[in-house]
Amino acid sequence: MDLNLLPLLLAVAEERNFRTAADRMGVTRSAVSQSIRRLEDQLGTALVLRTTRSVRLTEAGAALVGALQAPLTEIGGALEAAGAQERPRGHLRLTATSIAEPFLSGPLLAAFVQRHPHVTVDVTVTDEEFDIVAHGFDAGVRLGEVIEKDMIAVPVGRDQQERAAASPAYLARHGAPAHPRELVDHPCIGWRRAPELAPHRWEFVENDQPFDVAVQPGFTTNDLRLMIRMALAGAGITFAPEDCLREHFDDGSLVPLLDTFLPPFPGFFLYFPQRRNMAPKLRALVDHVRRFGDPRDAVAQSARGAPVS
């Protein structure tokens, strides 16, 4: 059995495309196709179903990939750790939710890539929830409440606070709600993760008791920036993390609402699977985030000319 064929199978399983898998592994498309065929011949069973438009695993292929992912990830991390010695290097694949403003705002990541020029960073911004290991990511950034319990999590930034907001023009026309339950009488701008899912329910706290309000948004989207733009244009009341709204509160283009019903909560975390041998590139990022979890710290340190990691 040629074990060198197994990483190619994992790449095909994760990319669902022979050409993309070939680009990722640095080989030709025909080399990937021939390698998969050799592996199937050696095992005596089909692993991948190919059509002109799609690539998917057979039942046997899915079972094999599921059994191989964790061991090969461990082996890859151990080999990279052994070969990289002191200098982090390689390709670091990250995924982050679109509302992870402390991470996505720029300074934290910019300071990291400046400090580690031999590490290339690829960030996929998505609000889909999935197994980062199965999809080939080194780490992710999400709110702590949605991270799997078997992951290691490192705080990124401060505690968060959801804020309701509207433009001065909107409030001049409609007035401001005094209580969250009055939101049902206002046009609202809501967020949904996917078209087939219901809009996100707005959560509040009163007398230490949490409750939510099922607003009926007149406008919904999966793009937080579009929500804010609609609120700035006076289309209604929106609901978003404070970090995403702060600049508009500061310049007066948006007005915060219902603050007494919106206490802070644990914010975003960099999370990754527990591994015996963590790759130096990931260790470098974890150490960087632990030192500069608040991006303002990285900016201040860089401004002083001191090392940022």
Short mmCIF file of C-alpha atoms in Angstrom, two decimals, residues 99-105 107-109 140-144 153-161 242-243 264-271 285-286 288-298:
data_model
loop_
_atom_site.label_atom_id
_atom_site.label_comp_id
_atom_site.label_asym_id
_atom_site.label_seq_id
_atom_site.Cartn_x
_atom_site.Cartn_y
_atom_site.Cartn_z
CA ILE A 99 -19.02 39.39 13.18
CA ALA A 100 -15.60 38.65 14.75
CA GLU A 101 -14.60 42.30 14.51
CA PRO A 102 -11.69 42.15 17.02
CA PHE A 103 -10.05 39.53 14.82
CA LEU A 104 -11.11 40.78 11.38
CA SER A 105 -10.56 44.51 12.00
CA PRO A 107 -4.41 45.17 13.42
CA LEU A 108 -4.20 41.80 15.17
CA LEU A 109 -3.67 39.85 11.94
CA GLY A 140 -11.32 29.15 13.80
CA VAL A 141 -12.70 32.25 15.48
CA ARG A 142 -16.24 32.16 16.88
CA LEU A 143 -18.28 33.26 19.86
CA GLY A 144 -17.48 31.01 22.80
CA ALA A 153 -10.16 28.20 23.12
CA VAL A 154 -8.13 31.40 23.58
CA PRO A 155 -9.94 34.77 24.07
CA VAL A 156 -9.73 37.30 21.23
CA GLY A 157 -10.54 40.81 22.42
CA ARG A 158 -12.80 41.89 25.26
CA ASP A 159 -16.23 40.76 26.39
CA GLN A 160 -18.87 41.55 23.82
CA GLN A 161 -22.21 43.32 24.02
CA GLU A 242 -20.93 46.77 19.74
CA ASP A 243 -17.52 46.54 18.03
CA PRO A 264 -21.97 42.08 28.26
CA PHE A 265 -21.14 38.42 27.63
CA PRO A 266 -17.98 36.39 26.81
CA GLY A 267 -16.79 37.34 23.36
CA PHE A 268 -14.79 35.73 20.58
CA PHE A 269 -12.26 32.93 20.89
CA LEU A 270 -9.57 31.47 18.68
CA TYR A 271 -10.21 27.73 18.87
CA LEU A 285 -0.61 32.48 16.24
CA VAL A 286 -1.86 31.17 19.58
CA HIS A 288 0.32 36.10 19.49
CA VAL A 289 -3.38 36.09 20.35
CA ARG A 290 -2.68 35.31 23.99
CA ARG A 291 -0.37 38.32 24.15
CA PHE A 292 -2.44 40.70 22.03
CA GLY A 293 -6.00 39.42 22.33
CA ASP A 294 -7.18 43.02 22.08
CA PRO A 295 -6.06 44.38 18.67
CA ARG A 296 -5.53 47.81 20.24
CA ASP A 297 -2.61 46.32 22.18
CA ALA A 298 -0.97 45.12 18.96
#
